[in-house]
Tab-separated table of C-alpha atoms and ligand atoms in Angstrom:
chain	number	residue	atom	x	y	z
U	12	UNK	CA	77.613	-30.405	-52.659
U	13	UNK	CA	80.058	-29.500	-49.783
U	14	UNK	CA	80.031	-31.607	-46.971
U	15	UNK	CA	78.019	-30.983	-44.005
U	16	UNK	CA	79.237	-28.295	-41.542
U	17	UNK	CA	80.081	-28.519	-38.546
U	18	UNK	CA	81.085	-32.189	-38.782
U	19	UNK	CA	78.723	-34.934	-37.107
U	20	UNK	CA	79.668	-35.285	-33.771
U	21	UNK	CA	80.588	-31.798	-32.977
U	22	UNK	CA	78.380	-29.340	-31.481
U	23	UNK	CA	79.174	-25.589	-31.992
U	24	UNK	CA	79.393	-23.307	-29.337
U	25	UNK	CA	76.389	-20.617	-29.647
U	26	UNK	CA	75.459	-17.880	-27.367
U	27	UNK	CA	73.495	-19.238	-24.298
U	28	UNK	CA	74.650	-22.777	-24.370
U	29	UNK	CA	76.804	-24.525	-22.358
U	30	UNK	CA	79.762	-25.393	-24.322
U	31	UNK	CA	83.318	-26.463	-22.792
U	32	UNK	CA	84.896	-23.812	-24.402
U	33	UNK	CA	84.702	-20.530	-24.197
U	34	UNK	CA	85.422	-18.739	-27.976
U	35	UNK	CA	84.927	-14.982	-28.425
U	36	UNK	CA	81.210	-13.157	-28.691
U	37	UNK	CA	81.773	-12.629	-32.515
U	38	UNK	CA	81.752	-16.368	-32.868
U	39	UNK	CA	79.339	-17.117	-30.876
U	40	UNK	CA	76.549	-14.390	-32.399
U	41	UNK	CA	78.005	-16.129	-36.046
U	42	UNK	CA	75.213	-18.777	-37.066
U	43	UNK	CA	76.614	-21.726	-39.577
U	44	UNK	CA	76.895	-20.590	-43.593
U	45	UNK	CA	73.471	-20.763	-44.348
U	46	UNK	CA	73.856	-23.730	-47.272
U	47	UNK	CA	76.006	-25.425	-44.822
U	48	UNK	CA	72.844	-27.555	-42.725
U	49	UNK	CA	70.959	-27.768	-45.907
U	50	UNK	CA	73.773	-30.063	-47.057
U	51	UNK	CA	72.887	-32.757	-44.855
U	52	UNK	CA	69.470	-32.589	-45.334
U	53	UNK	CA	69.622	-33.202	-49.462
U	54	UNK	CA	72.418	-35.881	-48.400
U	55	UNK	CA	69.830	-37.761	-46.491
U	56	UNK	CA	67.466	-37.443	-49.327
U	57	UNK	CA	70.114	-38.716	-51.708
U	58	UNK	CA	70.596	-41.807	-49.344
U	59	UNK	CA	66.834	-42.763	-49.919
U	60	UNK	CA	67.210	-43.106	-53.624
U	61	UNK	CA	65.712	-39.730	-54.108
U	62	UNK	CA	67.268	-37.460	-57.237
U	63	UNK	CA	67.189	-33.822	-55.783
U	64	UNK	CA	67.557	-31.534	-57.923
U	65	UNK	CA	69.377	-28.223	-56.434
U	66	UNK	CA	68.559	-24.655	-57.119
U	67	UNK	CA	70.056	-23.464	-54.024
U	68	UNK	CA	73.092	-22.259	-54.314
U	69	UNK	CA	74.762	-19.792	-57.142
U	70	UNK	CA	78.057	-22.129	-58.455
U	71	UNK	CA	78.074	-21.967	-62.225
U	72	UNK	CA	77.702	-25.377	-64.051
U	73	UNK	CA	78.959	-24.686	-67.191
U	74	UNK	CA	82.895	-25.219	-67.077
U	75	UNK	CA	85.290	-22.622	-67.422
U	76	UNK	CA	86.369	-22.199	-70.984
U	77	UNK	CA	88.928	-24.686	-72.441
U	78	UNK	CA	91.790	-22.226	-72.777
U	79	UNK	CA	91.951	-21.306	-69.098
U	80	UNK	CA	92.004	-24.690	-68.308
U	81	UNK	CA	94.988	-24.579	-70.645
U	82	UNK	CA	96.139	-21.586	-68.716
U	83	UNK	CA	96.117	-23.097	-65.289
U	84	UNK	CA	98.058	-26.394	-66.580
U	85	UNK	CA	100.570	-24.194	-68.022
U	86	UNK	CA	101.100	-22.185	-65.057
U	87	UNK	CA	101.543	-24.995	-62.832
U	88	UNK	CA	104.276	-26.056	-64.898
U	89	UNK	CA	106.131	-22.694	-64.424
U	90	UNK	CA	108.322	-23.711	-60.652
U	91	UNK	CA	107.674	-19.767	-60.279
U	92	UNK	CA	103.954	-20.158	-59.677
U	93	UNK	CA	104.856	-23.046	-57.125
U	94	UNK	CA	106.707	-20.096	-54.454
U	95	UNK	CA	104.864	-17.006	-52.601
U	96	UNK	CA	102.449	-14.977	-54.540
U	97	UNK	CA	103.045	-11.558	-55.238
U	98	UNK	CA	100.742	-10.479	-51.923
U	99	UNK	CA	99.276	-7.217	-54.078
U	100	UNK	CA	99.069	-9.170	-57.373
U	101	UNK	CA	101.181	-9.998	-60.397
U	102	UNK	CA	101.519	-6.419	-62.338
U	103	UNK	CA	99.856	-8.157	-65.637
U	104	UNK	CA	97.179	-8.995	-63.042
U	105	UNK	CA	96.303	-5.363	-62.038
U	106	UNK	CA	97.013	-4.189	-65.667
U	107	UNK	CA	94.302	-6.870	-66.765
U	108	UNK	CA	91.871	-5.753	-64.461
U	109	UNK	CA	92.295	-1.821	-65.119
U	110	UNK	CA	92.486	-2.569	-68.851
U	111	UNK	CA	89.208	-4.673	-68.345
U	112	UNK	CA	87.397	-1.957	-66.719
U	113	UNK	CA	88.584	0.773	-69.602
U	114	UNK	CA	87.205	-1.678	-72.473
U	115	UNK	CA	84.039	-3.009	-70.583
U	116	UNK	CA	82.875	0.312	-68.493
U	117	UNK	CA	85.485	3.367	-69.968
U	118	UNK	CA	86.771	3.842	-66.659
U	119	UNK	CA	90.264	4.492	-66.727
U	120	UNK	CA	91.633	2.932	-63.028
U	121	UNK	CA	95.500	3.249	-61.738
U	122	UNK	CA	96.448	-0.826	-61.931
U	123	UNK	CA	99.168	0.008	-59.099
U	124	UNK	CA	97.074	2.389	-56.634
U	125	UNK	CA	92.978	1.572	-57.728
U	126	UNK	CA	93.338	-2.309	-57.888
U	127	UNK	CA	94.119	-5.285	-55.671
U	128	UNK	CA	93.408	-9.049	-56.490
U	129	UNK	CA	91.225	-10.643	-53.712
U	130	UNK	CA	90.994	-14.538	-53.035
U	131	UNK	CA	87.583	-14.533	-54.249
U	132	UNK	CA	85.477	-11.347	-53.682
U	133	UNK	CA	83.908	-12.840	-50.615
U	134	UNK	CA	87.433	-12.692	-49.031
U	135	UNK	CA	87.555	-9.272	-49.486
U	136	UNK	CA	84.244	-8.378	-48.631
U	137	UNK	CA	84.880	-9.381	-45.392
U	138	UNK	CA	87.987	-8.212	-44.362
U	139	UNK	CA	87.349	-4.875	-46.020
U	140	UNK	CA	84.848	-4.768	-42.786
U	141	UNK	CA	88.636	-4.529	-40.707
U	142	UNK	CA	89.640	-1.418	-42.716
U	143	UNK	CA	86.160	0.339	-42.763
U	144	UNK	CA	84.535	0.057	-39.243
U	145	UNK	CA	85.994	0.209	-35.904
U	146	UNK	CA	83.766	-1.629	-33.341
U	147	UNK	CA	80.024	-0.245	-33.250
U	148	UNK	CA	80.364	1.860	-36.190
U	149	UNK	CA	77.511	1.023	-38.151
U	150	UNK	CA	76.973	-0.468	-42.100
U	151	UNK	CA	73.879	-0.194	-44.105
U	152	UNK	CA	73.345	-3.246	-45.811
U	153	UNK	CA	70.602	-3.877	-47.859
U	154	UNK	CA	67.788	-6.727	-46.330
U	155	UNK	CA	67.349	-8.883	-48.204
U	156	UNK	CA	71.412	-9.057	-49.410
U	157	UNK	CA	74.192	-11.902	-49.925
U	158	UNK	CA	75.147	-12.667	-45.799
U	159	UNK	CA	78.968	-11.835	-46.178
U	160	UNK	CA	77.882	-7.835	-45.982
U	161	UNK	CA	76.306	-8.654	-42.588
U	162	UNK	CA	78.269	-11.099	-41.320
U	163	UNK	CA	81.572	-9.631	-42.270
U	164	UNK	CA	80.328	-6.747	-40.101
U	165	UNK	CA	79.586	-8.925	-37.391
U	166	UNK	CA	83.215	-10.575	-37.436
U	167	UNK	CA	84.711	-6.576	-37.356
U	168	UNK	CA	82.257	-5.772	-34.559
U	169	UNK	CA	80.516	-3.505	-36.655
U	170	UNK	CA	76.869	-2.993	-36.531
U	171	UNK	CA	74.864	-3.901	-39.330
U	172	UNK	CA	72.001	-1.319	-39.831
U	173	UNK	CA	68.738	-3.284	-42.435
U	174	UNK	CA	68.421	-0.981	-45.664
U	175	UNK	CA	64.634	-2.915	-46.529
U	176	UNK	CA	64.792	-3.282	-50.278
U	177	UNK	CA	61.010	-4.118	-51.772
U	178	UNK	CA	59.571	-4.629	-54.809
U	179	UNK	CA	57.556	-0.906	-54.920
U	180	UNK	CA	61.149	-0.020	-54.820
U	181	UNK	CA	62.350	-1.944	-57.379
U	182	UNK	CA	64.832	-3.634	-55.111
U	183	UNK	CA	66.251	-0.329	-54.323
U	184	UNK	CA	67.459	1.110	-51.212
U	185	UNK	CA	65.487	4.605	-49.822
U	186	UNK	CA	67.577	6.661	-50.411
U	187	UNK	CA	65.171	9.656	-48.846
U	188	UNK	CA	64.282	7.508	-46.055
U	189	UNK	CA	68.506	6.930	-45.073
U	190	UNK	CA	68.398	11.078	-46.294
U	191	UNK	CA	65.814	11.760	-43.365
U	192	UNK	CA	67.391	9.130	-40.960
U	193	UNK	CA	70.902	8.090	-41.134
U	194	UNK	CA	71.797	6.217	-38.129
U	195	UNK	CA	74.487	8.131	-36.518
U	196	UNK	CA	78.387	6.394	-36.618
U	197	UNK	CA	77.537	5.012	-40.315
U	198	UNK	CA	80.855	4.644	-41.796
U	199	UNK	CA	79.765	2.324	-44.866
U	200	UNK	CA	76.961	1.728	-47.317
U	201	UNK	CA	77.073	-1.579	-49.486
U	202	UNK	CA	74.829	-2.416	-52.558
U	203	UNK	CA	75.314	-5.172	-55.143
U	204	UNK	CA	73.500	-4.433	-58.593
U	205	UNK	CA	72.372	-6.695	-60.633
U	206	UNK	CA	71.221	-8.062	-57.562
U	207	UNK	CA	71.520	-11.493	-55.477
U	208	UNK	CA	69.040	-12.874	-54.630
U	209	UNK	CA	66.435	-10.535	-56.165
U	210	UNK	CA	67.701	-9.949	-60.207
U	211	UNK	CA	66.914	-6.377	-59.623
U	212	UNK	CA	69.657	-4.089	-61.365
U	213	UNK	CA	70.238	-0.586	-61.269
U	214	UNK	CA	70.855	2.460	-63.524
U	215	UNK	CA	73.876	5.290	-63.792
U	216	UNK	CA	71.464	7.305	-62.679
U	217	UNK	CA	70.569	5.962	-59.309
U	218	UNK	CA	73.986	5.169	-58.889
U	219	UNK	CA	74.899	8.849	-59.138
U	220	UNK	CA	72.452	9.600	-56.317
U	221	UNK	CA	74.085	6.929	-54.568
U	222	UNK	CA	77.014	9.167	-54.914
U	223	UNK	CA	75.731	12.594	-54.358
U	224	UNK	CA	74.193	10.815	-51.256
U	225	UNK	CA	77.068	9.605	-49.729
U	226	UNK	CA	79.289	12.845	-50.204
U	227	UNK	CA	76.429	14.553	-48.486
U	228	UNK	CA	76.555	12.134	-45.328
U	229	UNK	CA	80.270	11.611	-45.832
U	230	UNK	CA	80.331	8.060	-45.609
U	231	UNK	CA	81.694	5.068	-48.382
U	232	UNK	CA	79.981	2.654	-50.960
U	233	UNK	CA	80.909	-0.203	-51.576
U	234	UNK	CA	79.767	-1.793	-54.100
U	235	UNK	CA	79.459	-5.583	-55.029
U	236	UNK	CA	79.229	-6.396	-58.720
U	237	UNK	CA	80.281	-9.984	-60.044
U	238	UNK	CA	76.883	-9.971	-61.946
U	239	UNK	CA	77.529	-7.326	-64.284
U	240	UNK	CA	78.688	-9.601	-67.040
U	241	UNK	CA	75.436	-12.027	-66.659
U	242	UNK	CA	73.169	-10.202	-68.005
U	243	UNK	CA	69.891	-10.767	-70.300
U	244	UNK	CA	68.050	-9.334	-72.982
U	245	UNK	CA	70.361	-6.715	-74.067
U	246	UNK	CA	70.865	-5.489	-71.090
U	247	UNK	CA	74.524	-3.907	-69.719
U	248	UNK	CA	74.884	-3.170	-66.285
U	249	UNK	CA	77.015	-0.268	-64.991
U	250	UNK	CA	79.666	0.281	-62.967
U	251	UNK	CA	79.167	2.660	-60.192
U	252	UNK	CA	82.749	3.798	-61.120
U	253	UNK	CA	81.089	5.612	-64.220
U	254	UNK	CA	79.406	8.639	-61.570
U	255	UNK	CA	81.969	11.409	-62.092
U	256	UNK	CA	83.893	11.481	-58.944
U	257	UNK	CA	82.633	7.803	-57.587
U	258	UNK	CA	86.173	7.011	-56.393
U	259	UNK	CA	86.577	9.278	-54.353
U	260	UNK	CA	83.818	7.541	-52.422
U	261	UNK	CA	83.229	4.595	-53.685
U	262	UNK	CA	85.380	1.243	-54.141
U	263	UNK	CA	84.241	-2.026	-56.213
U	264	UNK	CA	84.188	-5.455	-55.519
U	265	UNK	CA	84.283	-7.869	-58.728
U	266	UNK	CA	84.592	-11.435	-59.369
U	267	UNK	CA	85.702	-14.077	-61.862
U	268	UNK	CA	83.228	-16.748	-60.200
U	269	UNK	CA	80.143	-16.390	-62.211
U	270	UNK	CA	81.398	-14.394	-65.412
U	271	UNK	CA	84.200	-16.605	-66.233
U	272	UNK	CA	83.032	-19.757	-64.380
U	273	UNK	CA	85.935	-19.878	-62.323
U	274	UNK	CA	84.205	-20.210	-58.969
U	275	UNK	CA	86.417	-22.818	-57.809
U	276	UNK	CA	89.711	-21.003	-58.793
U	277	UNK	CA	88.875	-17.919	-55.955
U	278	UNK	CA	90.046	-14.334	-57.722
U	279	UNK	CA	88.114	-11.289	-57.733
U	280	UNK	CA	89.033	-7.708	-56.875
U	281	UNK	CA	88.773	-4.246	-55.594
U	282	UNK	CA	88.883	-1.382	-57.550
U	283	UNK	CA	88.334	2.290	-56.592
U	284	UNK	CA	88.978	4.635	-54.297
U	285	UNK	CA	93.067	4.442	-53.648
U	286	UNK	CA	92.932	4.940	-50.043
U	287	UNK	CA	90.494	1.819	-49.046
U	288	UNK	CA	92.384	-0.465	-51.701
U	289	UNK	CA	95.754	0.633	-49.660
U	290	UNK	CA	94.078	-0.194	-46.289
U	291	UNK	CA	92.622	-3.384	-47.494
U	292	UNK	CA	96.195	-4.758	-48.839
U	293	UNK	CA	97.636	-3.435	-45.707
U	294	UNK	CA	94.846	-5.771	-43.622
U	295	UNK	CA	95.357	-8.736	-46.020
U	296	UNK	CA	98.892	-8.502	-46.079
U	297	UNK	CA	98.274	-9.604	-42.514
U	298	UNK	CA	95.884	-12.343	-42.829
U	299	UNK	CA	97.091	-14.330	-45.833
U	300	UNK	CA	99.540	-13.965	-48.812
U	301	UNK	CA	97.924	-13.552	-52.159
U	302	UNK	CA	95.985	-14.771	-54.846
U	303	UNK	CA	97.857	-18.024	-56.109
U	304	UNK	CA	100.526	-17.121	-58.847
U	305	UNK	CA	98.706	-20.291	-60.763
U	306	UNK	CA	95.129	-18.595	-60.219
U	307	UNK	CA	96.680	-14.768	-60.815
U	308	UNK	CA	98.415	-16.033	-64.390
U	309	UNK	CA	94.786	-18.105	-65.294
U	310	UNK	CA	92.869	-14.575	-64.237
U	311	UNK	CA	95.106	-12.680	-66.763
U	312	UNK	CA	94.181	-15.478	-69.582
U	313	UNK	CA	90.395	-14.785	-68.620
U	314	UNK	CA	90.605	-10.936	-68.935
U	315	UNK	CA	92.628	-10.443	-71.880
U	316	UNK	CA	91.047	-13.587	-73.831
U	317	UNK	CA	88.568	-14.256	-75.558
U	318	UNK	CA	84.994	-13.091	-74.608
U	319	UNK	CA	82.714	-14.997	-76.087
U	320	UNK	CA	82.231	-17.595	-73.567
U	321	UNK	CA	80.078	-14.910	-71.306
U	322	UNK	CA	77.898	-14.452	-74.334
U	323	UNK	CA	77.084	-18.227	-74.745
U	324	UNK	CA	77.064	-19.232	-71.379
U	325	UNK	CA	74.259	-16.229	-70.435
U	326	UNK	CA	72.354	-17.580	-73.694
U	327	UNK	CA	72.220	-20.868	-72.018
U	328	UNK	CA	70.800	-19.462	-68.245
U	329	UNK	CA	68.435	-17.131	-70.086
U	330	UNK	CA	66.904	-20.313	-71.880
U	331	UNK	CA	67.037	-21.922	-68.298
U	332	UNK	CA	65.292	-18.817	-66.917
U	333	UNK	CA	62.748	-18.749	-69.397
U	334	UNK	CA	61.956	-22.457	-68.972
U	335	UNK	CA	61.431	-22.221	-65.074
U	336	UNK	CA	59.741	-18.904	-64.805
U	337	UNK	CA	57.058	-20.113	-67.418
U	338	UNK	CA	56.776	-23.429	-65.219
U	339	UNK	CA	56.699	-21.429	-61.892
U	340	UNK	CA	53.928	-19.163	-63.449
U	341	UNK	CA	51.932	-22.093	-64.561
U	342	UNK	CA	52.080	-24.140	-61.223
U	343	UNK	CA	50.940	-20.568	-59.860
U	344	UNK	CA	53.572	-18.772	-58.587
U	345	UNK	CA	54.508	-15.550	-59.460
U	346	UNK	CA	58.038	-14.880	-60.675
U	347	UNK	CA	59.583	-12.235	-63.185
U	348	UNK	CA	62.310	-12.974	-65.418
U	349	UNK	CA	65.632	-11.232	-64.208
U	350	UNK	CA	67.651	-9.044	-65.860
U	351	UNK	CA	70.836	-10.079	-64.312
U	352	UNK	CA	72.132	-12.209	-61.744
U	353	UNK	CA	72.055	-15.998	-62.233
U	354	UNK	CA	68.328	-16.079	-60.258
U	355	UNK	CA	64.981	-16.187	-60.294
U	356	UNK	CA	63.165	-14.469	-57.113
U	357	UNK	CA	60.203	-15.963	-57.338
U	358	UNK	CA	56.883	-14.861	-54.627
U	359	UNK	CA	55.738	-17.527	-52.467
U	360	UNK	CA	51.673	-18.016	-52.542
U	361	UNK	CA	49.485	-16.396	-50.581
U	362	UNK	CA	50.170	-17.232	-46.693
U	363	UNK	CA	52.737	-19.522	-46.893
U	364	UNK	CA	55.892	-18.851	-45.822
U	365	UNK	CA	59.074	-18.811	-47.437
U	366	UNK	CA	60.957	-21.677	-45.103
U	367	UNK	CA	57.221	-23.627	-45.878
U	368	UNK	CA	57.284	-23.378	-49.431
U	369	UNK	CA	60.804	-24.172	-49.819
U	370	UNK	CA	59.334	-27.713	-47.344
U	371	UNK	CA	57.077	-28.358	-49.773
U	372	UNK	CA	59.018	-28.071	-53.058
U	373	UNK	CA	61.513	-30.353	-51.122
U	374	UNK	CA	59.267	-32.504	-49.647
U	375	UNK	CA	56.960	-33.058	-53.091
U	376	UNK	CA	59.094	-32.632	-55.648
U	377	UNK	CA	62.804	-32.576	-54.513
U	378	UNK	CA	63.559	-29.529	-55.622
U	379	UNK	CA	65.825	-27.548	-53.289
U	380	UNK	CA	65.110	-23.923	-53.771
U	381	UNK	CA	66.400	-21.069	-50.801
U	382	UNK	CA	64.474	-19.299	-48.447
U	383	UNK	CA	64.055	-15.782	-49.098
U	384	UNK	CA	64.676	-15.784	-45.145
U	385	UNK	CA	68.260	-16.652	-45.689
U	386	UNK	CA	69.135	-13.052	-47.006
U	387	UNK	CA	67.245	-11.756	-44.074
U	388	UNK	CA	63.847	-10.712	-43.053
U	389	UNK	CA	63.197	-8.552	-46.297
U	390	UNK	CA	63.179	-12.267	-47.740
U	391	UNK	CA	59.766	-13.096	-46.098
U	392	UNK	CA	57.210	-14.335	-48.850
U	393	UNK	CA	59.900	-14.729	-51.184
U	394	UNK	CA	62.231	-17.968	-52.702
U	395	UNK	CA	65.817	-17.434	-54.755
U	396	UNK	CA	65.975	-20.225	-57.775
U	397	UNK	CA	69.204	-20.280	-58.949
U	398	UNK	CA	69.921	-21.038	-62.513
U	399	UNK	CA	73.458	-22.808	-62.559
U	400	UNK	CA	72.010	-26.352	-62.429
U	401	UNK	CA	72.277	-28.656	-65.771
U	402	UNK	CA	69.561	-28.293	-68.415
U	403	UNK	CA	68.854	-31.522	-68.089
U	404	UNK	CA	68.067	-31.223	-64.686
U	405	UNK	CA	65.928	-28.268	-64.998
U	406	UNK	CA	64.079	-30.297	-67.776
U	407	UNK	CA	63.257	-32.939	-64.961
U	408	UNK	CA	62.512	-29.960	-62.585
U	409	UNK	CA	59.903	-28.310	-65.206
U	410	UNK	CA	57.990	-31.992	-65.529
U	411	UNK	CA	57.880	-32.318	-61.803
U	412	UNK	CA	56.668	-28.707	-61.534
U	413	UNK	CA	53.939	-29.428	-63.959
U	414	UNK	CA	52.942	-32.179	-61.345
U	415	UNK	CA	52.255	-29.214	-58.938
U	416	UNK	CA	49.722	-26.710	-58.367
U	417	UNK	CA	49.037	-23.698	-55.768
M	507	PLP	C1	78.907	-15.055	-55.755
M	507	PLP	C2	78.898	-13.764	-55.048
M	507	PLP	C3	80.070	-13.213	-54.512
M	507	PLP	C4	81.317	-13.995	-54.254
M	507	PLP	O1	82.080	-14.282	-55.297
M	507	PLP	P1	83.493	-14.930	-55.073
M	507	PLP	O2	84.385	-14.053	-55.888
M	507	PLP	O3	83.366	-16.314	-55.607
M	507	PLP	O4	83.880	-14.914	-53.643
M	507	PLP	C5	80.036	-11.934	-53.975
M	507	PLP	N1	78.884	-11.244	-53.951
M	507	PLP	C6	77.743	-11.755	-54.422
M	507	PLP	C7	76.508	-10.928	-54.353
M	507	PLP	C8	77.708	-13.027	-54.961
M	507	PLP	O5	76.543	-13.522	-55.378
């Protein structure tokens, strides 16, 4: 659990209050990360004696596989890896990544003009805000949605426009709604399938009316997809790369967080459309100076290795995710079993609200599960369970949910 931010003793400057500094609007508008006060809260429990037991935030357990590990030590040994980074990414690094998509979606990408390494895909997908938007354009981001769409907005002075996503929808966007009523001065539209925090996914085919729909408005997609290696049941999710003509439109964030448990090493990417991926290495040349040479050579190991860790690790969640929906659905809440995505959106019971049920699992059972309200309003009635704690914790969870009933 990271420690509590911001630090005891200081006391951020928001809008409206008197603070003895006087930092710029775009901080001020920018609440804390929303797991950051949580933190202290389970902390506190935690000093009581209490065992919490955390389904809040999405950090894969399971360890990376043994041979990265390998790959990092082996890197660090190399005195090259210890100087600068190569700011646009080792070569073997791009040619991973486009040879990755080829095998795993059959699109072919240009590894020097369609790809750039990102420190994470977070990074990216908030200083690809800077190369999109100029102050008050507008984004559509989906509500409810992962906060780094909106908030990276926020930080580029961009204004984030709600795209409500609801189960009659299947956690899709209306597309004939935006059709009828684009807000004028949209410049970007962002969707992430299989979905955080829902576990809805989506199909080529709405994909390619994604597309067709953004030609006709000319504006951009981007979208976010480091779930499209967890996946359940059978299921493969798509790129949205595989639309005929998507780059010229579209760009693609990815990650190696969740698929290749290497949350802690921060590499993803951007693939796509050649003209954002130039303007977004143009920004981040700027702002920092690549992925680290020991993280870039460890990311090659993880593309070009081995597979079969995804395979096993998505056999364990899916046994997870069985286990908790069944105990959800017997306390007597109402949750589906995902597709994708590492969680469980489950529906609160009748008239209570998210933020309240999320009290009282905390308060009777000390189970920390998230607020649909922290991805936004569209959250209301809902709760995210995320499935990267240890099966022997969700064991304990499951017994204490049996203890439960609403
Ligand atoms: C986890 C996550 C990311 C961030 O991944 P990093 O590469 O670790 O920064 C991006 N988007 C969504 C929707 C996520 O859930």
């Amino acid at each position: 659990m990271s420690r509590p931010w911001p630090p005891a003793g200081v006391r951020p400057a928001f809008k409206g209050e008197q603070a003895a500094v006087k930092l710029a609007d775009r901080v001020e508008h920018l609440p804390p990360y929303v797991f950051a006060s949580l933190a202290a809260r389970i902390a506190a429990r935690r000093a009581q004696g209490d065992t919490v037991i955390n389904f809040g935030m999405g950090d894969p357990d399971l360890p990376m596989d043994p041979p990265l590990v390998e790959a990092v030590c082996a890197a660090a040994h190399d005195p090259a890896s210890h100087r600068y980074p190569n700011y646009f990414g080792l070569p073997e690094l791009r040619q991973a990544i486009a040879a990755w998509y080829g095998e795993r979606f059959g699109v072919d990408l240009n590894p020097d003009s369609e790809v750039l390494p990102l420190i994470g895909s977070k990074e990216g997908i908030a200083h690809a805000m800077l190369a999109f938007c100029d102050p008050g354009d507008r984004v559509l981001i989906p509500n409810p949605s992962y906060p780094a769409y909106r908030y990276g907005a926020l930080l580029a002075s961009a204004e984030p426009c709600d795209m409500p996503l609801c189960a009659a929808n299947g956690f899709l966007p209306d597309l004939d709604a935006l059709d009828r009523d684009l807000p004028p001065r949209t410049r970007v539209l962002w969707l992430n399938y299989p979905n955080n925090p829902t576990g809805a996914v989506a199909d080529l085919a709405f994909f390619a009316r994604v597309v067709a729909f953004a030609r006709r408005h000319e504006i951009f997609v981007a979208h976010d997809n480091p779930y499209s290696e967890i996946c359940f049941d059978g299921y493969r999710a798509p790129s949205i790369l595989q639309v005929p003509g998507a780059r010229e439109v579209a760009v693609e964030f990815h990650s190696l967080s969740k698929s290749y448990s290497m949350a802690g090493l921060r590499v993803g990417m951007i693939v796509g459309n050649a003209q954002v991926v130039e303007a977004l290495g143009r920004v981040k040349s700027n702002l920092d100076s690549g992925v680290p040479t020991v993280v870039q050579r460890t990311a090659v190991a993880a593309l070009t290795g081995d597979q079969a860790g995804i395979a096993t690790r998505n056999a364990i969640y899916a046994a997870r995710r069985d286990r908790l929906v069944a105990a959800l659905n017997t306390a007597g809440i109402a949750a589906q079993p995902p597709q994708g995505s590492l969680y469980i959106w489950g529906q609160t019971p009748a008239g209570v609200s998210a933020q309240a049920f999320a009290d009282r699992l905390f308060a009777e059972a000390a189970i920390v599960v998230t607020p649909g309200t922290s991805f936004g309003s569209g959250g209301a009635g809902y709760f995210r369970l995320s499935l990267t704690v240890p099966d022997t914790e969700v064991a304990e969870a499951v017994r204490r949910l049996a203890g439960l009933r609403f």
